[in-house]
């Protein structure tokens, strides 16, 4: 199947996850491509979509939300999966004992799952480089405050095994849809 892996990224971590998913789908016989949402002007020619975005301040990046809403009808007519790249660090539960992959689910996901009826959704650990060039006003201000800047765990926490496992599930679902009459 022709699969579009569309993503919104600020610093590249989500792009890396999207590229990895596209490669795993390709390795399993699908024609998958990862592309930034900003470069997409039509969903013609794709049979399924995986849409991902980074989470900042509890929210999915706006270009991902805009894309989901702009193409809501086309997306709802295809198999769709959503993912978010978010929490940092290695702790699986927060101070209150809650699963961090659940507490960092972007706020928009309730509305978007209602709208798009995705086949699945997933939150993945992300990456953060405190020395990267800040993007946007909020980040520039945060970087000037060492306490805020250093409050986030620095490093690449992307869980490639989990990402591969999720891509495998998608590949299998698409393959069975292809095989069904
Ligand atoms: C200022 C700032 C705020 C963040 N807020 C959140 C958040 O609310 N929830 C979350 O899960 N991750 C948050 N993160 C972590 C990012 O989502 C993570 O670094 C992500 O992988 C970045 O993806 P990108 O490189 O594609 O932009 C934040 C990171 C920064 C620098």
CSV table of C-alpha atoms and ligand atoms in Angstrom, one decimal:
chain,number,residue,atom,x,y,z
A,1,UNK,CA,0.0,0.0,0.0
A,2,UNK,CA,1.1,3.6,-0.6
A,3,UNK,CA,1.5,5.1,2.9
A,4,UNK,CA,2.2,8.7,3.7
A,5,UNK,CA,4.0,9.3,7.0
A,6,UNK,CA,3.3,13.0,7.6
A,7,UNK,CA,5.0,14.8,10.5
A,8,UNK,CA,5.4,18.1,12.2
A,9,UNK,CA,8.7,18.7,13.9
A,10,UNK,CA,10.5,21.6,15.5
A,11,UNK,CA,14.0,20.2,16.2
A,12,UNK,CA,14.0,17.0,14.1
A,13,UNK,CA,13.3,14.3,16.7
A,14,UNK,CA,9.8,13.6,15.3
A,15,UNK,CA,11.2,13.7,11.7
A,16,UNK,CA,13.6,10.9,12.7
A,17,UNK,CA,10.7,8.8,14.2
A,18,UNK,CA,8.6,9.4,11.0
A,19,UNK,CA,11.6,8.3,8.8
A,20,UNK,CA,12.1,5.2,10.8
A,21,UNK,CA,8.4,4.3,10.5
A,22,UNK,CA,8.5,4.8,6.8
A,23,UNK,CA,11.6,2.6,6.5
A,24,UNK,CA,10.1,-0.2,8.5
A,25,UNK,CA,6.9,-0.1,6.4
A,26,UNK,CA,9.0,-0.1,3.2
A,27,UNK,CA,11.0,-3.0,4.5
A,28,UNK,CA,7.7,-4.9,4.9
A,29,UNK,CA,6.6,-4.4,1.4
A,30,UNK,CA,4.7,-1.1,1.5
A,31,UNK,CA,5.5,2.1,-0.5
A,32,UNK,CA,6.0,4.5,2.4
A,33,UNK,CA,7.3,8.0,2.4
A,34,UNK,CA,7.9,10.4,5.3
A,35,UNK,CA,7.3,14.1,4.6
A,36,UNK,CA,6.8,17.2,6.6
A,37,UNK,CA,3.2,18.4,6.7
A,38,UNK,CA,4.2,21.7,5.3
A,39,UNK,CA,5.2,20.1,2.0
A,40,UNK,CA,2.0,18.2,1.5
A,41,UNK,CA,-0.8,19.7,-0.6
A,42,UNK,CA,-2.9,16.7,-1.4
A,43,UNK,CA,-3.5,13.2,-0.2
A,44,UNK,CA,-4.2,11.9,-3.7
A,45,UNK,CA,-2.3,8.7,-4.4
A,46,UNK,CA,-1.9,7.6,-0.8
A,47,UNK,CA,-3.9,4.7,0.6
A,48,UNK,CA,-3.1,5.2,4.3
A,49,UNK,CA,-1.6,7.9,6.5
A,50,UNK,CA,0.5,7.9,9.7
A,51,UNK,CA,0.5,11.4,11.1
A,52,UNK,CA,2.9,12.5,13.8
A,53,UNK,CA,3.9,15.6,15.7
A,54,UNK,CA,6.0,16.7,18.6
A,55,UNK,CA,4.3,17.7,21.9
A,56,UNK,CA,5.2,21.1,23.4
A,57,UNK,CA,3.5,22.5,26.5
A,58,UNK,CA,1.0,19.6,26.5
A,59,UNK,CA,-0.1,20.3,23.0
A,60,UNK,CA,0.6,18.7,19.6
A,61,UNK,CA,2.5,21.1,17.3
A,62,UNK,CA,0.1,23.4,15.5
A,63,UNK,CA,1.0,22.3,11.9
A,64,UNK,CA,0.1,18.7,12.8
A,65,UNK,CA,-3.3,19.9,14.2
A,66,UNK,CA,-3.9,22.1,11.2
A,67,UNK,CA,-3.1,19.3,8.8
A,68,UNK,CA,-5.4,16.9,10.6
A,69,UNK,CA,-8.3,19.4,10.4
A,70,UNK,CA,-7.6,20.6,6.8
A,71,UNK,CA,-7.7,17.0,5.5
A,72,UNK,CA,-10.2,15.6,7.9
A,73,UNK,CA,-12.5,14.2,5.2
A,74,UNK,CA,-9.7,12.6,3.2
A,75,UNK,CA,-8.1,11.2,6.4
A,76,UNK,CA,-11.3,9.9,7.8
A,77,UNK,CA,-11.8,8.0,4.5
A,78,UNK,CA,-8.4,6.2,4.9
A,79,UNK,CA,-6.7,4.1,7.5
A,80,UNK,CA,-5.0,6.6,9.8
A,81,UNK,CA,-2.6,6.3,12.7
A,82,UNK,CA,-1.5,9.2,15.0
A,83,UNK,CA,1.7,9.5,17.0
A,84,UNK,CA,3.2,12.1,19.3
A,85,UNK,CA,6.9,12.5,20.2
A,86,UNK,CA,7.0,13.8,23.7
A,87,UNK,CA,8.2,12.9,27.1
A,88,UNK,CA,11.9,13.2,27.9
A,89,UNK,CA,13.9,11.1,30.3
A,90,UNK,CA,13.8,7.4,31.1
A,91,UNK,CA,11.1,7.4,33.9
A,92,UNK,CA,8.1,5.3,32.8
A,93,UNK,CA,6.0,6.7,35.6
A,94,UNK,CA,5.8,10.2,37.1
A,95,UNK,CA,6.0,11.3,40.7
A,96,UNK,CA,2.3,10.4,41.2
A,97,UNK,CA,2.9,6.9,39.7
A,98,UNK,CA,1.1,7.7,36.5
A,99,UNK,CA,2.3,6.3,33.1
A,100,UNK,CA,4.1,9.2,31.4
A,101,UNK,CA,3.1,8.0,28.0
A,102,UNK,CA,-0.5,8.5,29.1
A,103,UNK,CA,0.0,11.8,30.9
A,104,UNK,CA,1.8,13.3,27.9
A,105,UNK,CA,-0.8,12.4,25.4
A,106,UNK,CA,-1.4,15.7,23.6
A,107,UNK,CA,-4.6,17.6,24.6
A,108,UNK,CA,-5.8,17.6,21.0
A,109,UNK,CA,-6.0,13.8,20.7
A,110,UNK,CA,-9.5,13.5,22.1
A,111,UNK,CA,-10.9,15.8,19.5
A,112,UNK,CA,-8.8,14.4,16.7
A,113,UNK,CA,-9.7,10.8,17.4
A,114,UNK,CA,-13.3,11.8,17.3
A,115,UNK,CA,-12.7,13.5,14.0
A,116,UNK,CA,-10.5,11.0,12.2
A,117,UNK,CA,-11.3,7.7,13.9
A,118,UNK,CA,-7.6,6.5,13.7
A,119,UNK,CA,-6.8,2.8,13.8
A,120,UNK,CA,-4.3,3.5,16.5
A,121,UNK,CA,-2.3,6.1,18.4
A,122,UNK,CA,1.0,6.1,20.2
A,123,UNK,CA,3.1,8.4,22.3
A,124,UNK,CA,6.9,7.9,22.0
A,125,UNK,CA,9.7,9.3,24.1
A,126,UNK,CA,11.4,12.2,22.4
A,127,UNK,CA,14.7,14.0,22.3
A,128,UNK,CA,16.0,17.4,23.6
A,129,UNK,CA,19.3,19.2,23.0
A,130,UNK,CA,19.5,22.2,25.2
A,131,UNK,CA,22.3,23.6,23.0
A,132,UNK,CA,20.2,23.6,19.8
A,133,UNK,CA,19.3,26.9,18.3
A,134,UNK,CA,16.0,27.9,20.0
A,135,UNK,CA,13.0,28.2,17.6
A,136,UNK,CA,10.1,30.6,18.4
A,137,UNK,CA,9.7,33.2,21.1
A,138,UNK,CA,8.7,30.9,24.0
A,139,UNK,CA,11.8,28.8,23.5
A,140,UNK,CA,14.1,31.8,23.2
A,141,UNK,CA,12.7,33.1,26.5
A,142,UNK,CA,13.0,29.7,28.2
A,143,UNK,CA,16.6,29.4,27.1
A,144,UNK,CA,17.5,32.6,28.9
A,145,UNK,CA,16.2,31.1,32.1
A,146,UNK,CA,18.8,28.5,33.1
A,147,UNK,CA,16.4,26.9,35.7
A,148,UNK,CA,13.8,26.3,33.0
A,149,UNK,CA,16.3,25.3,30.3
A,150,UNK,CA,17.9,22.7,32.6
A,151,UNK,CA,14.7,21.4,34.1
A,152,UNK,CA,14.2,19.2,31.1
A,153,UNK,CA,16.2,16.0,30.8
A,154,UNK,CA,18.7,16.4,27.9
A,155,UNK,CA,19.3,13.6,25.5
A,156,UNK,CA,17.8,11.3,22.9
A,157,UNK,CA,15.2,9.1,24.5
A,158,UNK,CA,13.6,7.8,21.4
A,159,UNK,CA,12.7,4.1,21.9
A,160,UNK,CA,13.5,2.6,18.5
A,161,UNK,CA,12.3,-0.8,19.6
A,162,UNK,CA,8.9,0.5,20.5
A,163,UNK,CA,8.7,2.6,17.3
A,164,UNK,CA,9.7,-0.5,15.2
A,165,UNK,CA,7.1,-2.6,17.0
A,166,UNK,CA,4.4,-0.1,16.3
A,167,UNK,CA,5.4,0.2,12.6
A,168,UNK,CA,5.2,-3.6,12.4
A,169,UNK,CA,1.6,-3.6,13.7
A,170,UNK,CA,0.7,-1.0,11.1
A,171,UNK,CA,2.4,-3.0,8.3
A,172,UNK,CA,0.5,-6.1,9.3
A,173,UNK,CA,-2.9,-4.3,9.5
A,174,UNK,CA,-2.3,-2.8,6.0
A,175,UNK,CA,-1.2,-6.2,4.6
A,176,UNK,CA,-4.4,-7.8,5.8
A,177,UNK,CA,-6.5,-5.0,4.4
A,178,UNK,CA,-4.7,-5.5,1.1
A,179,UNK,CA,-5.4,-9.2,1.1
A,180,UNK,CA,-9.1,-8.8,2.0
A,181,UNK,CA,-11.6,-8.8,-0.9
B,1,LIG,C1,10.2,23.9,25.9
B,1,LIG,C2,9.8,22.5,25.7
B,1,LIG,C3,8.5,22.1,26.1
B,1,LIG,C4,8.1,20.7,26.0
B,1,LIG,N1,6.9,20.3,26.4
B,1,LIG,C5,6.5,19.0,26.3
B,1,LIG,C6,5.3,18.6,26.7
B,1,LIG,O1,4.4,19.4,27.2
B,1,LIG,N2,5.0,17.3,26.7
B,1,LIG,C7,5.9,16.4,26.2
B,1,LIG,O2,5.6,15.2,26.1
B,1,LIG,N3,7.1,16.8,25.7
B,1,LIG,C8,7.5,18.0,25.8
B,1,LIG,N4,8.7,18.5,25.4
B,1,LIG,C9,9.6,17.5,24.8
B,1,LIG,C10,9.5,17.5,23.3
B,1,LIG,O3,8.2,17.1,22.9
B,1,LIG,C11,10.5,16.5,22.7
B,1,LIG,O4,11.7,17.1,22.9
B,1,LIG,C12,10.2,16.2,21.2
B,1,LIG,O5,10.8,14.9,20.9
B,1,LIG,C13,10.7,17.2,20.3
B,1,LIG,O6,10.4,16.9,19.0
B,1,LIG,P1,11.0,17.7,17.7
B,1,LIG,O7,12.5,17.6,17.8
B,1,LIG,O8,10.5,17.0,16.5
B,1,LIG,O9,10.5,19.1,17.8
B,1,LIG,C14,9.1,19.8,25.5
B,1,LIG,C15,10.3,20.2,25.1
B,1,LIG,C16,10.7,21.5,25.2
B,1,LIG,C17,12.1,22.0,24.7
